[in-house]
Short mmCIF file of N, CA and C in Angstrom, two decimals:
data_model
loop_
_atom_site.label_atom_id
_atom_site.label_comp_id
_atom_site.label_asym_id
_atom_site.label_seq_id
_atom_site.Cartn_x
_atom_site.Cartn_y
_atom_site.Cartn_z
N MET A 1 -9.40 -28.84 2.60
CA MET A 1 -10.19 -29.16 1.47
C MET A 1 -10.56 -30.45 2.43
N SER A 2 -12.18 -30.97 2.23
CA SER A 2 -12.53 -32.09 2.58
C SER A 2 -12.45 -33.16 2.22
N GLY A 3 -13.20 -34.33 3.01
CA GLY A 3 -12.47 -35.46 2.51
C GLY A 3 -13.17 -35.94 1.43
N PHE A 4 -14.35 -35.58 1.27
CA PHE A 4 -15.29 -35.80 -0.59
C PHE A 4 -14.76 -35.14 -1.36
N GLU A 5 -13.83 -33.96 -0.93
CA GLU A 5 -13.26 -33.40 -2.50
C GLU A 5 -12.33 -33.91 -2.64
N THR A 6 -11.15 -34.40 -1.59
CA THR A 6 -10.08 -35.10 -1.62
C THR A 6 -10.63 -36.44 -2.72
N ILE A 7 -11.41 -37.08 -2.51
CA ILE A 7 -11.90 -38.44 -3.13
C ILE A 7 -12.54 -37.94 -4.73
N GLN A 8 -12.75 -36.88 -4.67
CA GLN A 8 -13.23 -36.46 -5.96
C GLN A 8 -12.04 -35.85 -6.94
N GLU A 9 -11.56 -35.27 -6.47
CA GLU A 9 -9.91 -35.02 -6.87
C GLU A 9 -9.03 -36.41 -7.26
N ASN A 10 -8.93 -37.06 -6.52
CA ASN A 10 -8.50 -38.75 -7.02
C ASN A 10 -9.26 -39.32 -7.90
N ILE A 11 -10.35 -38.94 -8.10
CA ILE A 11 -11.13 -40.03 -9.22
C ILE A 11 -10.93 -39.45 -10.33
N SER A 12 -10.97 -37.79 -10.41
CA SER A 12 -10.50 -37.08 -11.43
C SER A 12 -9.11 -37.54 -12.28
N HIS A 13 -8.26 -37.58 -11.15
CA HIS A 13 -7.14 -37.85 -11.48
C HIS A 13 -7.07 -39.32 -12.23
N LEU A 14 -7.52 -40.14 -11.68
CA LEU A 14 -7.72 -41.82 -11.94
C LEU A 14 -8.49 -41.44 -13.36
N GLU A 15 -9.22 -41.00 -13.55
CA GLU A 15 -9.86 -40.93 -14.96
C GLU A 15 -9.11 -40.32 -16.14
N ARG A 16 -8.26 -39.10 -15.66
CA ARG A 16 -7.32 -38.86 -16.81
C ARG A 16 -6.22 -39.72 -17.14
N ARG A 17 -5.73 -40.28 -16.15
CA ARG A 17 -4.70 -41.41 -16.34
C ARG A 17 -5.55 -42.29 -17.02
N LEU A 18 -6.53 -42.83 -16.95
CA LEU A 18 -7.34 -43.97 -17.40
C LEU A 18 -7.27 -43.79 -19.07
N ALA A 19 -7.93 -42.38 -19.32
CA ALA A 19 -8.32 -41.75 -20.49
C ALA A 19 -6.53 -42.26 -21.36
N GLY A 20 -5.59 -41.49 -20.66
CA GLY A 20 -4.47 -41.65 -21.42
C GLY A 20 -3.69 -43.10 -21.66
N ASN A 21 -4.00 -43.85 -20.75
CA ASN A 21 -3.63 -45.43 -20.67
C ASN A 21 -4.35 -46.21 -21.99
N GLN A 22 -5.94 -45.66 -22.11
CA GLN A 22 -6.72 -45.98 -23.26
C GLN A 22 -6.21 -45.92 -24.76
N GLU A 23 -5.30 -44.55 -24.71
CA GLU A 23 -5.03 -43.98 -25.93
C GLU A 23 -3.91 -44.90 -26.34
N GLN A 24 -3.08 -44.74 -25.26
CA GLN A 24 -1.86 -45.70 -25.70
C GLN A 24 -2.05 -47.15 -26.28
N ALA A 25 -3.12 -47.67 -25.30
CA ALA A 25 -3.50 -49.26 -25.91
C ALA A 25 -3.77 -49.46 -27.06
N LEU A 26 -4.74 -48.25 -27.77
CA LEU A 26 -5.14 -48.03 -28.67
C LEU A 26 -4.11 -47.86 -29.86
N ALA A 27 -2.93 -46.83 -29.58
CA ALA A 27 -1.77 -46.57 -30.56
C ALA A 27 -1.03 -47.87 -30.56
N PHE A 28 -1.21 -48.91 -29.50
CA PHE A 28 -0.55 -50.31 -29.59
C PHE A 28 -0.81 -51.33 -30.40
N GLN A 29 -2.52 -51.35 -30.82
CA GLN A 29 -3.38 -52.09 -31.55
C GLN A 29 -2.88 -51.47 -32.73
N GLN A 30 -2.69 -50.24 -33.40
CA GLN A 30 -2.73 -49.84 -34.67
C GLN A 30 -1.63 -50.68 -35.29
N PRO A 31 -1.95 -51.31 -36.76
CA PRO A 31 -1.11 -51.86 -37.67
C PRO A 31 -0.04 -51.37 -37.76
N ALA A 32 1.09 -52.03 -37.46
CA ALA A 32 2.84 -51.18 -37.84
C ALA A 32 2.60 -50.77 -39.28
N LEU A 33 3.26 -49.61 -39.63
CA LEU A 33 3.23 -49.05 -40.66
C LEU A 33 4.79 -48.74 -41.32
N GLU A 34 5.03 -49.60 -42.16
CA GLU A 34 6.20 -49.86 -42.98
C GLU A 34 6.55 -48.38 -43.43
N VAL A 35 8.01 -48.42 -43.05
CA VAL A 35 8.50 -47.11 -43.40
C VAL A 35 8.50 -46.54 -45.03
N GLU A 36 8.59 -47.18 -45.68
CA GLU A 36 8.39 -47.28 -47.23
C GLU A 36 6.51 -46.57 -47.27
N GLN A 37 5.66 -47.13 -46.53
CA GLN A 37 4.55 -46.46 -46.57
C GLN A 37 4.80 -45.15 -46.09
N ALA A 38 5.25 -44.90 -44.85
CA ALA A 38 5.35 -43.58 -44.12
C ALA A 38 6.10 -42.56 -45.46
N ALA A 39 7.04 -42.82 -46.12
CA ALA A 39 7.67 -42.34 -47.11
C ALA A 39 6.84 -41.99 -48.17
N GLN A 40 5.85 -42.73 -48.60
CA GLN A 40 5.10 -42.64 -49.49
C GLN A 40 4.15 -41.52 -49.39
N ALA A 41 3.68 -41.72 -48.29
CA ALA A 41 2.63 -40.70 -47.53
C ALA A 41 3.14 -39.39 -47.59
N LEU A 42 4.30 -39.22 -46.83
CA LEU A 42 4.92 -37.87 -46.86
C LEU A 42 5.33 -37.26 -48.21
N THR A 43 5.82 -38.34 -49.27
CA THR A 43 6.04 -37.49 -50.50
C THR A 43 4.78 -37.10 -51.33
N ALA A 44 3.63 -38.07 -50.81
CA ALA A 44 2.42 -37.63 -51.57
C ALA A 44 1.98 -36.19 -51.04
N LEU A 45 2.17 -35.98 -49.48
CA LEU A 45 1.90 -34.86 -49.36
C LEU A 45 2.57 -33.49 -49.79
N GLU A 46 4.11 -33.77 -49.94
CA GLU A 46 4.94 -32.86 -50.39
C GLU A 46 4.76 -32.30 -51.69
N GLN A 47 4.12 -33.35 -52.65
CA GLN A 47 3.92 -32.99 -54.16
C GLN A 47 2.89 -32.33 -54.40
N GLY A 48 1.65 -33.30 -53.52
CA GLY A 48 0.21 -32.30 -53.57
C GLY A 48 0.27 -31.20 -52.64
N SER A 49 1.16 -30.63 -51.85
CA SER A 49 0.85 -30.12 -51.01
C SER A 49 0.39 -28.52 -51.77
N GLY A 50 0.98 -28.23 -52.69
CA GLY A 50 0.52 -26.54 -53.41
C GLY A 50 -0.74 -26.75 -54.19
N GLU A 51 -1.06 -27.64 -54.40
CA GLU A 51 -2.51 -27.88 -54.91
C GLU A 51 -3.69 -28.12 -53.99
N LEU A 52 -3.45 -28.19 -52.52
CA LEU A 52 -4.61 -28.12 -51.77
C LEU A 52 -4.42 -27.05 -50.95
N PRO A 53 -6.05 -26.55 -50.64
CA PRO A 53 -6.04 -25.42 -50.02
C PRO A 53 -5.32 -25.49 -48.61
N VAL A 54 -4.99 -24.21 -47.94
CA VAL A 54 -4.12 -24.50 -46.61
C VAL A 54 -4.91 -25.07 -45.68
N ILE A 55 -6.42 -24.90 -45.51
CA ILE A 55 -7.40 -25.56 -44.51
C ILE A 55 -7.08 -27.05 -44.93
N GLU A 56 -7.04 -27.94 -45.97
CA GLU A 56 -6.95 -28.81 -46.06
C GLU A 56 -5.62 -29.23 -45.92
N GLN A 57 -4.49 -28.52 -46.26
CA GLN A 57 -2.89 -29.00 -45.79
C GLN A 57 -3.19 -29.13 -44.37
N ASP A 58 -3.76 -28.48 -43.58
CA ASP A 58 -3.88 -28.36 -42.20
C ASP A 58 -4.50 -29.54 -41.77
N ARG A 59 -5.73 -30.09 -42.45
CA ARG A 59 -6.42 -31.15 -41.89
C ARG A 59 -5.20 -32.50 -42.10
N VAL A 60 -4.75 -32.88 -43.23
CA VAL A 60 -3.82 -33.87 -43.76
C VAL A 60 -2.68 -33.96 -42.85
N ILE A 61 -2.21 -32.65 -42.37
CA ILE A 61 -1.44 -32.85 -41.35
C ILE A 61 -1.51 -33.18 -39.77
N HIS A 62 -2.68 -32.77 -39.80
CA HIS A 62 -3.32 -33.34 -38.34
C HIS A 62 -3.45 -34.56 -38.44
N LEU A 63 -3.81 -35.22 -39.47
CA LEU A 63 -3.98 -36.71 -39.51
C LEU A 63 -2.52 -37.56 -39.55
N MET A 64 -1.51 -36.53 -39.76
CA MET A 64 -0.59 -37.53 -40.35
C MET A 64 0.64 -37.89 -38.63
N VAL A 65 0.12 -36.09 -38.18
CA VAL A 65 0.92 -36.16 -36.95
C VAL A 65 0.65 -36.51 -35.87
N GLN A 66 0.86 -36.96 -34.82
CA GLN A 66 0.77 -37.54 -33.51
C GLN A 66 0.96 -36.94 -32.25
N ARG A 67 2.01 -36.48 -32.44
CA ARG A 67 3.00 -35.77 -31.36
C ARG A 67 4.22 -34.90 -31.72
N VAL A 68 4.48 -33.42 -31.24
CA VAL A 68 5.50 -32.81 -31.58
C VAL A 68 6.07 -32.60 -30.50
N ASP A 69 7.37 -33.22 -30.31
CA ASP A 69 8.16 -32.34 -29.19
C ASP A 69 9.48 -31.39 -29.95
N TYR A 70 9.79 -30.60 -29.05
CA TYR A 70 10.66 -29.42 -29.69
C TYR A 70 11.47 -29.52 -28.12
N ASP A 71 12.79 -29.77 -28.64
CA ASP A 71 14.05 -29.24 -27.45
C ASP A 71 14.62 -27.95 -27.91
N GLY A 72 14.27 -27.06 -27.23
CA GLY A 72 14.77 -25.46 -27.19
C GLY A 72 16.34 -25.34 -27.12
N GLY A 73 16.50 -26.31 -26.04
CA GLY A 73 18.00 -26.14 -25.39
C GLY A 73 18.99 -26.54 -26.50
N GLN A 74 18.21 -27.73 -27.52
CA GLN A 74 19.24 -28.35 -28.65
C GLN A 74 18.70 -28.15 -29.74
N GLY A 75 17.59 -27.16 -30.03
CA GLY A 75 17.26 -26.82 -31.24
C GLY A 75 16.59 -27.63 -32.14
N LYS A 76 16.16 -29.12 -31.39
CA LYS A 76 15.70 -29.96 -32.47
C LYS A 76 14.15 -30.10 -32.10
N LEU A 77 13.74 -30.72 -33.08
CA LEU A 77 12.24 -30.95 -33.31
C LEU A 77 12.14 -32.43 -33.50
N ALA A 78 11.16 -33.19 -33.10
CA ALA A 78 10.77 -34.30 -33.60
C ALA A 78 9.10 -34.57 -33.26
N LEU A 79 9.21 -35.22 -34.45
CA LEU A 79 7.59 -35.48 -34.91
C LEU A 79 7.41 -37.02 -34.66
N THR A 80 6.36 -37.39 -34.31
CA THR A 80 5.47 -38.76 -33.76
C THR A 80 4.71 -38.72 -34.74
N LEU A 81 4.66 -39.61 -35.91
CA LEU A 81 3.55 -40.12 -37.04
C LEU A 81 2.66 -41.08 -36.60
N ASP A 82 1.50 -40.49 -37.16
CA ASP A 82 0.51 -41.56 -36.48
C ASP A 82 -0.30 -42.53 -38.07
N PRO A 83 0.39 -43.89 -37.51
CA PRO A 83 0.36 -44.99 -38.68
C PRO A 83 -1.11 -44.94 -39.24
N ALA A 84 -1.94 -44.72 -38.42
CA ALA A 84 -3.34 -44.73 -38.97
C ALA A 84 -3.79 -43.26 -39.71
N GLY A 85 -3.17 -42.22 -39.49
CA GLY A 85 -3.55 -41.01 -40.52
C GLY A 85 -2.68 -41.15 -41.36
N LEU A 86 -1.47 -41.86 -41.42
CA LEU A 86 -0.57 -41.82 -43.03
C LEU A 86 -1.51 -42.99 -43.65
N VAL A 87 -1.87 -43.79 -43.24
CA VAL A 87 -2.54 -44.89 -44.02
C VAL A 87 -3.59 -43.96 -44.54
N ALA A 88 -4.56 -43.11 -43.82
CA ALA A 88 -5.50 -42.56 -44.36
C ALA A 88 -5.37 -41.67 -45.45
N VAL A 89 -4.04 -40.96 -45.41
CA VAL A 89 -3.63 -40.00 -46.42
C VAL A 89 -3.31 -40.61 -47.28
N LEU A 90 -2.28 -41.85 -47.34
CA LEU A 90 -2.21 -42.68 -48.64
C LEU A 90 -3.61 -43.09 -49.47
N GLU A 91 -4.77 -43.45 -48.87
CA GLU A 91 -5.92 -44.02 -49.44
C GLU A 91 -6.94 -42.57 -50.15
N GLU A 92 -6.64 -41.46 -49.36
CA GLU A 92 -6.94 -40.57 -50.01
C GLU A 92 -6.33 -39.84 -51.24
N GLN A 93 -5.01 -39.93 -51.56
CA GLN A 93 -4.25 -39.86 -52.13
C GLN A 93 -4.46 -40.83 -53.53
N ALA A 94 -4.54 -42.28 -53.33
CA ALA A 94 -4.92 -43.06 -54.13
C ALA A 94 -6.37 -42.70 -54.85
N LYS A 95 -7.28 -42.35 -54.05
CA LYS A 95 -8.85 -42.06 -54.25
C LYS A 95 -8.80 -40.65 -55.29
N ARG A 96 -7.92 -39.85 -55.28
CA ARG A 96 -7.68 -38.91 -55.66
C ARG A 96 -6.91 -39.36 -57.12
N ASP A 97 -6.03 -39.78 -56.98
CA ASP A 97 -5.20 -40.28 -58.50
C ASP A 97 -6.39 -41.21 -59.22
N GLN A 98 -7.03 -41.79 -58.83
CA GLN A 98 -8.10 -42.92 -59.39
C GLN A 98 -9.05 -41.80 -59.89
N GLU A 99 -9.62 -40.79 -59.52
CA GLU A 99 -10.83 -39.67 -60.09
C GLU A 99 -9.82 -38.86 -61.17
N THR A 100 -8.43 -38.89 -61.00
CA THR A 100 -7.77 -38.15 -62.22
C THR A 100 -7.65 -38.58 -63.52
N ALA A 101 -7.76 -39.88 -62.84
CA ALA A 101 -7.13 -40.73 -64.27
C ALA A 101 -8.76 -40.96 -64.84
N LYS A 102 -9.43 -40.82 -64.42
CA LYS A 102 -10.97 -41.06 -65.09
C LYS A 102 -11.23 -39.97 -66.49
#
Protein backbone atom coordinates (compact mmCIF):
# COMPACT_ATOMS: atom_id res chain seq x y z
CA MET A 1 0.00 0.00 0.00
CA SER A 2 1.42 3.37 -0.99
CA GLY A 3 1.69 6.32 1.35
CA PHE A 4 -1.16 8.05 -0.48
CA GLU A 5 -3.47 5.03 -0.05
CA THR A 6 -2.62 4.87 3.64
CA ILE A 7 -3.48 8.54 4.05
CA GLN A 8 -6.78 8.03 2.17
CA GLU A 9 -7.62 5.07 4.39
CA ASN A 10 -6.85 7.10 7.53
CA ILE A 11 -9.02 9.97 6.29
CA SER A 12 -11.90 7.58 5.61
CA HIS A 13 -11.54 6.09 9.07
CA LEU A 14 -11.54 9.54 10.68
CA GLU A 15 -14.58 10.61 8.66
CA ARG A 16 -16.51 7.56 9.89
CA ARG A 17 -15.54 8.31 13.49
CA LEU A 18 -16.54 11.95 13.05
CA ALA A 19 -19.95 10.94 11.69
CA GLY A 20 -20.47 8.63 14.66
CA ASN A 21 -19.45 11.35 17.11
CA GLN A 22 -21.81 13.82 15.44
CA GLU A 23 -24.69 11.34 15.81
CA GLN A 24 -23.87 10.93 19.50
CA ALA A 25 -23.69 14.70 19.98
CA LEU A 26 -27.14 15.08 18.40
CA ALA A 27 -28.50 12.36 20.66
CA PHE A 28 -27.24 14.23 23.72
CA GLN A 29 -28.92 17.42 22.49
CA GLN A 30 -32.33 15.72 22.30
CA PRO A 31 -34.64 16.70 25.12
CA ALA A 32 -34.94 14.11 27.83
CA LEU A 33 -38.05 12.05 27.52
CA GLU A 34 -39.91 11.32 30.70
CA VAL A 35 -40.59 7.69 31.54
CA GLU A 36 -44.31 8.46 31.56
CA GLN A 37 -44.13 9.81 28.01
CA ALA A 38 -42.27 6.72 26.84
CA ALA A 39 -44.89 4.52 28.48
CA GLN A 40 -47.65 6.52 26.76
CA ALA A 41 -46.01 6.07 23.37
CA LEU A 42 -45.56 2.34 23.89
CA THR A 43 -49.16 1.99 25.11
CA ALA A 44 -50.43 3.93 22.10
CA LEU A 45 -48.46 1.65 19.82
CA GLU A 46 -49.79 -1.44 21.55
CA GLN A 47 -53.40 -0.26 21.42
CA GLY A 48 -53.32 0.97 17.85
CA SER A 49 -51.03 -1.60 16.29
CA GLY A 50 -53.88 -3.87 15.23
CA GLU A 51 -55.51 -1.00 13.37
CA LEU A 52 -52.40 0.01 11.44
CA PRO A 53 -51.23 -1.68 8.24
CA VAL A 54 -48.06 -3.71 8.70
CA ILE A 55 -45.96 -1.20 6.74
CA GLU A 56 -47.15 1.57 9.08
CA GLN A 57 -46.37 -0.54 12.14
CA ASP A 58 -42.86 -1.02 10.74
CA ARG A 59 -42.45 2.75 10.22
CA VAL A 60 -43.59 3.52 13.78
CA ILE A 61 -41.25 0.92 15.28
CA HIS A 62 -38.34 2.34 13.29
CA LEU A 63 -39.21 5.80 14.63
CA MET A 64 -39.27 4.61 18.23
CA VAL A 65 -36.30 2.23 18.36
CA GLN A 66 -32.82 3.66 18.12
CA ARG A 67 -30.80 0.52 18.77
CA VAL A 68 -31.30 -3.20 19.35
CA ASP A 69 -28.79 -5.33 21.23
CA TYR A 70 -29.08 -9.09 21.58
CA ASP A 71 -26.96 -11.24 23.88
CA GLY A 72 -27.40 -14.76 22.55
CA GLY A 73 -25.45 -16.30 25.38
CA GLN A 74 -27.85 -14.95 27.97
CA GLY A 75 -30.87 -14.80 25.67
CA LYS A 76 -31.43 -11.13 26.45
CA LEU A 77 -32.74 -8.44 24.13
CA ALA A 78 -32.23 -4.76 24.93
CA LEU A 79 -33.91 -1.92 23.06
CA THR A 80 -32.68 1.65 23.18
CA LEU A 81 -35.61 3.93 22.47
CA ASP A 82 -35.25 7.14 20.48
CA PRO A 83 -36.71 10.06 22.47
CA ALA A 84 -37.41 12.13 19.35
CA GLY A 85 -39.09 9.15 17.72
CA LEU A 86 -41.26 8.54 20.78
CA VAL A 87 -42.33 12.18 20.80
CA ALA A 88 -43.17 11.92 17.09
CA VAL A 89 -45.30 8.82 17.75
CA LEU A 90 -47.12 10.61 20.58
CA GLU A 91 -47.78 13.62 18.34
CA GLU A 92 -49.07 11.39 15.54
CA GLN A 93 -51.34 9.56 17.97
CA ALA A 94 -52.70 12.85 19.34
CA LYS A 95 -53.39 14.04 15.79
CA ARG A 96 -55.20 10.77 14.94
CA ASP A 97 -57.22 11.06 18.15
CA GLN A 98 -58.25 14.63 17.25
CA GLU A 99 -59.28 13.58 13.75
CA THR A 100 -61.29 10.67 15.15
CA ALA A 101 -63.04 12.96 17.65
CA LYS A 102 -64.29 15.28 14.89
